[in-house]
Amino acid sequence: MLTKNTDNPLVRLENLSKVFSVHSSRGLGTTDITAVKNVSFDIKKGETFGLVGESGCGKSTLSKIALRLLNATSGTAYYEGKDLYKMKYRELVNIRRQMQVIFQDPYDSLNPRLSVEELVAEPLIVHRYGNRARRRERIEELFHQVGLPPQLMTRYPHQLSGGQRQRVCIARSLTVSPSFIVCDEAVSALDVSIQAQILNLLLDLKRRFKLTYLFISHDLSVVKFVSDRIGVMYFGRLVELADTETLFSRVLHPYTHALLSAVPDPDPDTQKRRVLLGGSVPSLFNPPSGCVFHNRCPFTEPICSEEEPPFIDMGNSHFAACHFAGKLNLKIDF
Amino acid sequence: MKSMLSNKFIVIGGTIIVLMLLIAIFAPLLTPYEYGTVNLPNKHQPPSSEHVMGTDLYGRDVWCRIVYGARISLYVSFSAVAIAIIFGSFFGIIAGYLKGVVDIVFSRVIDIMMAFPPLLLSLILGACLGTSLQNMTIYIGVPLIPMFFRVSRGVTLNIGERTYIMAAKSIGSSRLRIMMKHILPNVLPQIFVVLSLGMGGAILAEAALGFLGLGVPQPTPSWGLIVNEGKLYMFSAPWTTGFSGAFIALTVLGFNLLGDGLRDFLDPKLKHLES
Amino acid sequence: MKKYILSRVLFALPTIIGVFIVVFFVVRLIPGDPASAMLGPKATTAQIEQYREHHGLNEPVYVQFGVAFKKFIKGDLGQSLSWYRPARDVIMERLPRSAELAFFGVLFGTIAALIFGVIAAVYRGRWPDLLLTSFATLGMSLPMFYIGLWILVIFAMKLKIIPVISTLGGGVSYWQSLLGPVLALALSESALLTRTTRSSMLEVLNEDYIRTARSKGLTERIVLFKHALGNALIPIVTVVGYSLATVFGGAIVLETVFARNGVGKLLVDAIHVRDYPLVQGTTIVIAILIVLINIVTDIVYGVVDPRIRVTGEER
């Protein structure tokens, strides 16, 4: 259904779901919570796919099960047509070098007990790349590519700034010459001034190494800046998916509309009408019936609380999960 | 390192232990008599300038026996704790990292071990294996395994979900490499704290087993054995058991203080409550 | 709650079975022929052969295990070699002696620790605190038998208020026979618990509701004993419960020191005369007792602590 006009996607996710069993500390029984439900989409070679949604909506979990860093509860993920969930442990370890992740918190994603050099060298050692001298050479080259001064090599993560740490993470994921990189809130923990530097570095590297990105962020302005296509997630579900252009010109889902209206506008003269959502994100322990957005949606109708809307193509590969997609007046007053 | 020395528990405990180690190492220089020379007419002499800690039931110098006993007791305790650390942290890290069935099975086995009071487990292992120096390290070490298992497993569970473990996974590190390179260095400091408390436990176990007559066989003096030889003469010649027991208590105190100090040092959260 | 208790009990069953398996195989570590080991050195070849036949020792190990396990389920722990009676009967006769020692030792130890701990917390950093925490640290480092032996020297030899051999009869009253070992056990228990009580109290005294209680103008005694100690009790209960279990280890030593006829001394004597069926039986009984005590502690903890902590994997 999603493959209509995509030739050979690099990554394909099919109905991925993740359910966590939450249990009390003394075994008084468990409750299941669904963090990700039935998410499917393709990522084409060379594109940047942006995934946007509030924190806690399951974006990070989705990226982890998409790479099988965590096991999905159901559904599957393909990389270059190969099913990650049918792979043996050894094959998986080997294919992982092609798919890298840059995590949100550069402080937490670097082992505090290893030096920067050891950290960047690790992938090279794991994949048996050259001898010590060759590795050293390669690390220096990588440092140059991500804009890190070589004298930082002997430092430890806590001695670096946030931006430097994130550059180390980027260098580390580039060591194995990947073709697909997941940037999981890669710039969110950084200062705004540093954010721009890192974003530009990422775009620059993409051009240079012909990379494909899955770019995850809660910040729509960042996602808009880097992405070719955007998927919007809410409460573990994909609610809308379209080209960046299309999405910003014709919004189909009320949730996306609310998100768009919240993007700060650099021009102080434009009067933007913000759509303020009532209520709050529902509890994972008690998911709403029907459309998961119905308790906060300004356009809610009786059917919304009864039936879960299907995720369908509304033309031009623009998907949305709303009973009234295309029938609502979702103008953004730019 | 500097701030470590500002912790008074670490300093006092460390000093006691270093002293005991020095006594054990330089035993021949500190002893005016042979520890094994029997001199029956001279038995049960109270402490005097000739025999600072008196003589035992065979007329042997108690001080000499205690000094040489330090060698055996510390050796047995160190070996026992080493066994416990190797097995405990190995299985603990595996259980904590792999989780699932492996964790359930290992944890159940540890639960079963913990149903026995440590001394009881040592006793029946000792009764069935027979008492020799090697066996003794086994049956003092085995009851200490759960302690190290639980610490290693706990730390591993805690950091197993950290992003850098995910990151290591995503660059293609094998499970073995992640456990050795990323998890083990984080487990070691905690092991160090427990090691200190475990040493105290091992010395107490050696003493208790010796007291019950299941210690290191004659004639090698260990603190447990010296205690055992003197216990029947507690009323008439209390110095044999009195002094050897005091040495045991002092050494255990040293290890307990060091352990407390290290725990405060590594977990500053608790510090304001303990001092 | 019912479901919780049931799950605790069901959870303990595999542990009890595991205990049996461990003891069964540990006893088979004895070097040489189990029959001659079980019968002792005085047995004749014919007796040994008869014993092997009777106990199925010529069968494969798993068959032997099955037979022993069936007996165990029925409560049969085998025949004691030194007492010429069923091991179970001998153990059950001795059990109350150990139980009363453990009970009174923990009871008095806990009472002392609560008083010491509260005083140390209130006078935090001043001399009563230093004195009590030093006492506690030292107490934890003293071997149990060492405490016992000195009590024996002081109370039996110098003061002559307890007997050297703490068995009943011969002009020795019930309390006299208990005084020595209970005192030793209580001292060592209170050392461990004083520190727990102190840190638990300090933690609670920092809470807002204590400040509220004080600002309401309640007397310091009510604040301390009703508001603070009540809440500090939760971790203390757990430590008491689990120490009740390890107290049996102390009982083994103390019963030997005071020549008291409990299961601990029974076990040590059985080891010395190589009465392996009795060793096996005593060990199993003590371990099962501890599993049961831990269940009770878990349940009490569940009652005392109304909070349910929810933990789970990351989302």
Coordinates of C-alpha atoms in Angstrom, one line a residue, chain A residues 5-313:
Chain A
N5 CA 5.6 4.9 -6.3
T6 CA 8.7 4.0 -4.3
D7 CA 11.3 2.0 -6.2
N8 CA 13.4 -0.1 -3.8
P9 CA 13.2 1.7 -0.5
L10 CA 16.3 1.5 1.7
V11 CA 14.3 1.0 4.8
R12 CA 10.8 -0.3 5.0
L13 CA 8.8 -0.6 8.2
E14 CA 5.8 -2.9 8.2
N15 CA 3.2 -2.7 11.0
L16 CA 5.7 -2.2 13.7
S17 CA 4.3 -2.3 17.2
K18 CA 5.9 -2.4 20.6
V19 CA 4.1 -3.3 23.8
F20 CA 5.9 -3.0 27.2
S21 CA 4.8 -5.0 30.2
V22 CA 4.9 -2.7 33.2
H23 CA 4.9 -4.6 36.5
S24 CA 4.9 -3.6 40.1
S25 CA 8.1 -4.2 42.0
R26 CA 6.7 -7.1 44.0
G27 CA 5.0 -8.9 41.2
L28 CA 1.4 -7.9 41.8
G29 CA 0.6 -8.5 38.2
T30 CA 1.5 -6.6 35.0
T31 CA -0.2 -4.1 32.7
D32 CA 0.6 -3.8 29.0
I33 CA 1.2 -0.4 27.5
T34 CA 1.5 0.1 23.7
A35 CA 4.3 2.5 23.0
V36 CA 4.2 2.1 19.2
K37 CA 1.2 0.7 17.2
N38 CA 1.1 -0.4 13.6
V39 CA 3.6 2.0 12.1
S40 CA 4.5 1.5 8.4
F41 CA 6.5 3.6 6.1
D42 CA 9.4 3.5 3.6
I43 CA 12.5 5.6 3.5
K44 CA 14.0 6.0 0.1
K45 CA 17.7 5.9 -0.6
G46 CA 19.3 9.4 -0.2
E47 CA 16.3 11.1 1.4
T48 CA 15.9 12.6 4.8
F49 CA 12.8 11.3 6.5
G50 CA 11.6 13.5 9.4
L51 CA 9.6 12.1 12.2
V52 CA 8.0 14.6 14.5
G53 CA 5.8 14.3 17.6
E54 CA 5.7 15.3 21.2
S55 CA 8.1 13.7 23.6
G56 CA 6.8 10.4 24.9
C57 CA 4.9 9.7 21.6
G58 CA 7.0 6.6 20.8
K59 CA 9.4 8.1 18.3
S60 CA 12.5 6.9 20.0
T61 CA 11.1 3.4 20.6
L62 CA 10.1 3.3 16.9
S63 CA 13.7 4.1 15.9
K64 CA 15.1 1.4 18.2
I65 CA 12.7 -1.3 17.0
A66 CA 13.3 -0.2 13.4
L67 CA 16.9 -1.1 13.8
R68 CA 16.1 -4.0 16.1
L69 CA 18.1 -2.5 18.9
L70 CA 15.0 -3.4 20.8
N71 CA 12.8 -6.3 19.7
A72 CA 9.4 -5.3 18.3
T73 CA 6.3 -7.0 19.6
S74 CA 4.9 -7.4 16.1
G75 CA 5.6 -6.3 12.6
T76 CA 8.9 -6.2 10.9
A77 CA 11.6 -4.0 9.4
Y78 CA 13.5 -4.4 6.1
Y79 CA 16.9 -3.0 5.3
E80 CA 17.7 -3.2 1.6
G81 CA 15.0 -5.7 1.2
K82 CA 16.4 -8.0 4.0
D83 CA 14.1 -8.7 7.0
L84 CA 16.0 -7.7 10.2
Y85 CA 13.6 -9.8 12.3
K86 CA 14.5 -13.0 10.4
M87 CA 18.3 -12.5 10.8
K88 CA 20.6 -14.5 13.0
Y89 CA 22.5 -12.7 15.7
R90 CA 25.8 -12.8 13.7
E91 CA 24.1 -11.4 10.5
L92 CA 22.5 -8.6 12.5
V93 CA 25.7 -7.6 14.1
N94 CA 27.3 -7.3 10.6
I95 CA 24.4 -5.4 9.0
R96 CA 24.4 -2.9 11.9
R97 CA 27.5 -1.2 10.6
Q98 CA 25.4 0.2 7.8
M99 CA 22.8 1.6 10.1
Q100 CA 23.9 4.0 12.7
V101 CA 22.2 6.0 15.4
I102 CA 23.0 9.4 16.9
F103 CA 21.2 9.7 20.2
Q104 CA 19.7 12.7 21.9
D105 CA 21.8 12.9 24.9
P106 CA 25.5 12.9 23.9
Y107 CA 26.3 12.7 27.6
D108 CA 24.6 9.4 28.1
S109 CA 25.5 7.9 24.7
L110 CA 29.3 8.0 25.4
N111 CA 30.6 5.6 28.0
P112 CA 32.1 7.9 30.6
R113 CA 34.9 5.4 31.4
L114 CA 36.5 5.4 27.9
S115 CA 38.6 8.2 26.3
V116 CA 37.4 9.9 23.1
E117 CA 39.9 8.0 21.0
E118 CA 38.8 4.6 22.5
L119 CA 35.2 5.6 21.8
V120 CA 35.8 6.4 18.2
A121 CA 38.1 3.5 17.7
E122 CA 35.6 1.0 19.1
P123 CA 33.7 0.4 15.8
L124 CA 37.0 0.0 14.0
I125 CA 38.2 -2.6 16.4
V126 CA 34.8 -4.4 16.4
H127 CA 34.9 -4.6 12.6
R128 CA 38.7 -5.5 12.5
Y129 CA 39.8 -2.4 10.6
G130 CA 43.6 -2.3 10.1
N131 CA 46.2 -2.1 12.7
R132 CA 46.7 0.5 15.4
A133 CA 48.5 3.0 13.1
R134 CA 45.8 2.7 10.4
R135 CA 43.1 3.2 12.9
R136 CA 44.8 6.2 14.3
E137 CA 45.0 7.7 10.8
R138 CA 41.3 6.9 10.2
I139 CA 40.3 8.6 13.5
E140 CA 42.3 11.7 12.6
E141 CA 40.6 11.8 9.3
L142 CA 37.2 11.5 10.9
F143 CA 38.0 14.2 13.5
H144 CA 38.8 16.5 10.6
Q145 CA 35.5 15.6 8.8
V146 CA 33.4 16.4 11.8
G147 CA 35.4 19.5 12.8
L148 CA 37.0 18.3 16.0
P149 CA 40.6 19.3 16.9
P150 CA 42.8 16.2 17.2
Q151 CA 44.1 17.2 20.6
L152 CA 40.7 16.2 22.1
M153 CA 41.5 12.5 21.5
T154 CA 42.9 11.8 24.9
R155 CA 40.1 13.6 26.7
Y156 CA 37.1 11.9 28.4
P157 CA 33.5 12.7 27.6
H158 CA 32.9 14.8 30.7
Q159 CA 35.7 17.1 29.7
L160 CA 34.0 18.0 26.4
S161 CA 31.2 20.5 25.7
G162 CA 27.8 19.3 24.5
G163 CA 28.5 20.2 20.9
Q164 CA 31.9 18.5 21.0
R165 CA 30.3 15.4 22.4
Q166 CA 27.7 15.3 19.7
R167 CA 30.5 15.6 17.1
V168 CA 32.3 12.7 18.7
C169 CA 29.0 10.7 18.4
I170 CA 28.8 11.6 14.7
A171 CA 32.5 10.7 14.1
R172 CA 31.9 7.4 15.9
S173 CA 28.9 6.5 13.7
L174 CA 30.8 7.5 10.5
T175 CA 33.8 5.2 11.3
V176 CA 32.0 2.2 9.8
S177 CA 30.9 4.0 6.6
P178 CA 27.2 3.6 7.1
S179 CA 24.6 4.4 4.5
F180 CA 21.7 5.0 6.9
I181 CA 21.8 7.2 10.0
V182 CA 19.0 7.7 12.6
C183 CA 19.3 11.0 14.2
D184 CA 17.3 10.6 17.4
E185 CA 16.7 14.1 18.7
A186 CA 20.3 14.6 17.8
V187 CA 20.3 18.4 18.4
S188 CA 17.6 18.8 21.0
A189 CA 19.9 18.8 24.0
L190 CA 22.2 21.4 22.5
D191 CA 22.2 25.2 22.7
V192 CA 20.3 26.9 19.8
S193 CA 23.6 28.4 18.4
I194 CA 25.2 24.9 18.5
Q195 CA 22.1 23.3 17.0
A196 CA 22.6 25.1 13.7
Q197 CA 26.2 24.1 13.5
I198 CA 25.5 20.5 14.1
L199 CA 22.5 20.5 11.6
N200 CA 24.7 22.0 8.9
L201 CA 27.4 19.4 9.7
L202 CA 24.8 16.7 9.3
L203 CA 23.6 18.0 6.0
D204 CA 27.1 18.5 4.7
L205 CA 28.0 14.9 5.6
K206 CA 24.9 13.7 4.0
R207 CA 25.9 15.3 0.7
R208 CA 29.4 14.1 0.9
F209 CA 28.8 10.5 1.8
K210 CA 25.3 10.1 0.1
L211 CA 23.7 9.2 3.4
T212 CA 20.1 8.5 4.2
Y213 CA 18.6 10.0 7.4
L214 CA 15.8 9.2 9.6
F215 CA 15.6 12.5 11.5
I216 CA 13.6 12.4 14.7
S217 CA 12.7 15.5 16.6
H218 CA 9.9 17.1 18.7
D219 CA 10.8 20.4 17.0
L220 CA 8.9 20.9 13.8
S221 CA 11.0 23.8 12.6
V222 CA 14.1 21.6 12.8
V223 CA 12.4 18.8 11.0
K224 CA 11.1 21.1 8.3
F225 CA 14.6 22.5 7.8
V226 CA 16.2 19.1 7.1
S227 CA 13.5 16.8 5.8
D228 CA 12.3 15.8 2.3
R229 CA 9.3 13.9 3.8
I230 CA 7.7 14.2 7.2
G231 CA 5.8 11.7 9.3
V232 CA 3.8 13.0 12.3
M233 CA 3.4 10.7 15.3
Y234 CA 0.9 11.0 18.1
F235 CA 0.4 8.5 21.0
G236 CA 2.4 5.7 19.2
R237 CA 0.6 6.0 15.9
L238 CA 1.6 7.7 12.6
V239 CA -1.2 10.2 12.0
E240 CA 0.1 12.0 8.9
L241 CA 2.8 11.5 6.2
A242 CA 3.7 13.7 3.2
D243 CA 6.4 15.5 1.3
T244 CA 7.6 18.5 3.3
E245 CA 6.1 20.9 0.7
T246 CA 2.8 19.2 0.6
L247 CA 2.4 18.9 4.3
F248 CA 3.1 22.6 4.9
S249 CA 0.7 23.7 2.1
R250 CA -2.2 21.4 2.8
V251 CA -2.6 20.0 6.3
L252 CA -5.0 17.0 6.7
H253 CA -4.8 16.1 10.3
P254 CA -5.9 18.4 13.2
Y255 CA -2.9 17.3 15.3
T256 CA -0.4 18.3 12.6
H257 CA -2.3 21.6 12.3
A258 CA -1.9 22.3 16.0
L259 CA 1.8 21.4 15.8
L260 CA 2.3 23.7 12.8
S261 CA 0.6 26.6 14.5
A262 CA 2.9 26.3 17.5
V263 CA 6.1 26.8 15.4
P264 CA 7.5 30.2 16.4
D265 CA 7.6 32.7 13.5
P266 CA 10.7 34.7 12.9
D267 CA 8.7 37.7 11.6
P268 CA 7.2 39.6 14.5
D269 CA 4.7 41.4 12.3
T270 CA 2.7 38.4 11.2
Q271 CA -0.2 37.7 13.5
K272 CA -0.4 34.0 13.8
R273 CA -3.4 32.3 15.3
R274 CA -2.2 29.5 17.6
V275 CA -4.4 26.5 17.9
L276 CA -4.4 25.6 21.6
L277 CA -5.2 22.0 22.3
G278 CA -7.5 21.3 25.2
G279 CA -6.8 18.4 27.6
S280 CA -3.5 16.5 27.7
V281 CA -1.9 13.5 26.1
P282 CA -3.9 10.5 27.3
S283 CA -2.4 8.0 29.8
L284 CA -0.7 5.0 28.2
F285 CA -2.4 2.9 30.9
N286 CA -5.8 4.0 29.7
P287 CA -5.8 4.6 25.9
P288 CA -8.8 6.4 24.5
S289 CA -11.3 4.5 22.2
G290 CA -11.6 5.2 18.5
C291 CA -9.3 7.9 17.3
V292 CA -6.6 8.4 19.9
F293 CA -6.7 12.2 19.3
H294 CA -10.5 12.6 19.8
N295 CA -10.4 13.9 23.4
R296 CA -8.2 16.8 22.3
C297 CA -9.4 17.4 18.8
P298 CA -11.4 20.7 18.2
F299 CA -13.4 19.0 15.4
T300 CA -14.4 15.9 17.2
E301 CA -17.6 14.1 16.1
P302 CA -19.3 11.0 17.6
I303 CA -17.7 8.7 15.2
C304 CA -14.2 9.7 16.4
S305 CA -14.6 8.0 19.8
E306 CA -16.1 4.9 18.2
E307 CA -13.9 4.0 15.3
E308 CA -10.2 4.2 14.8
P309 CA -9.6 6.1 11.5
P310 CA -7.6 4.2 8.8
F311 CA -4.3 5.6 7.6
I312 CA -5.0 6.2 4.0
D313 CA -3.6 8.0 1.0

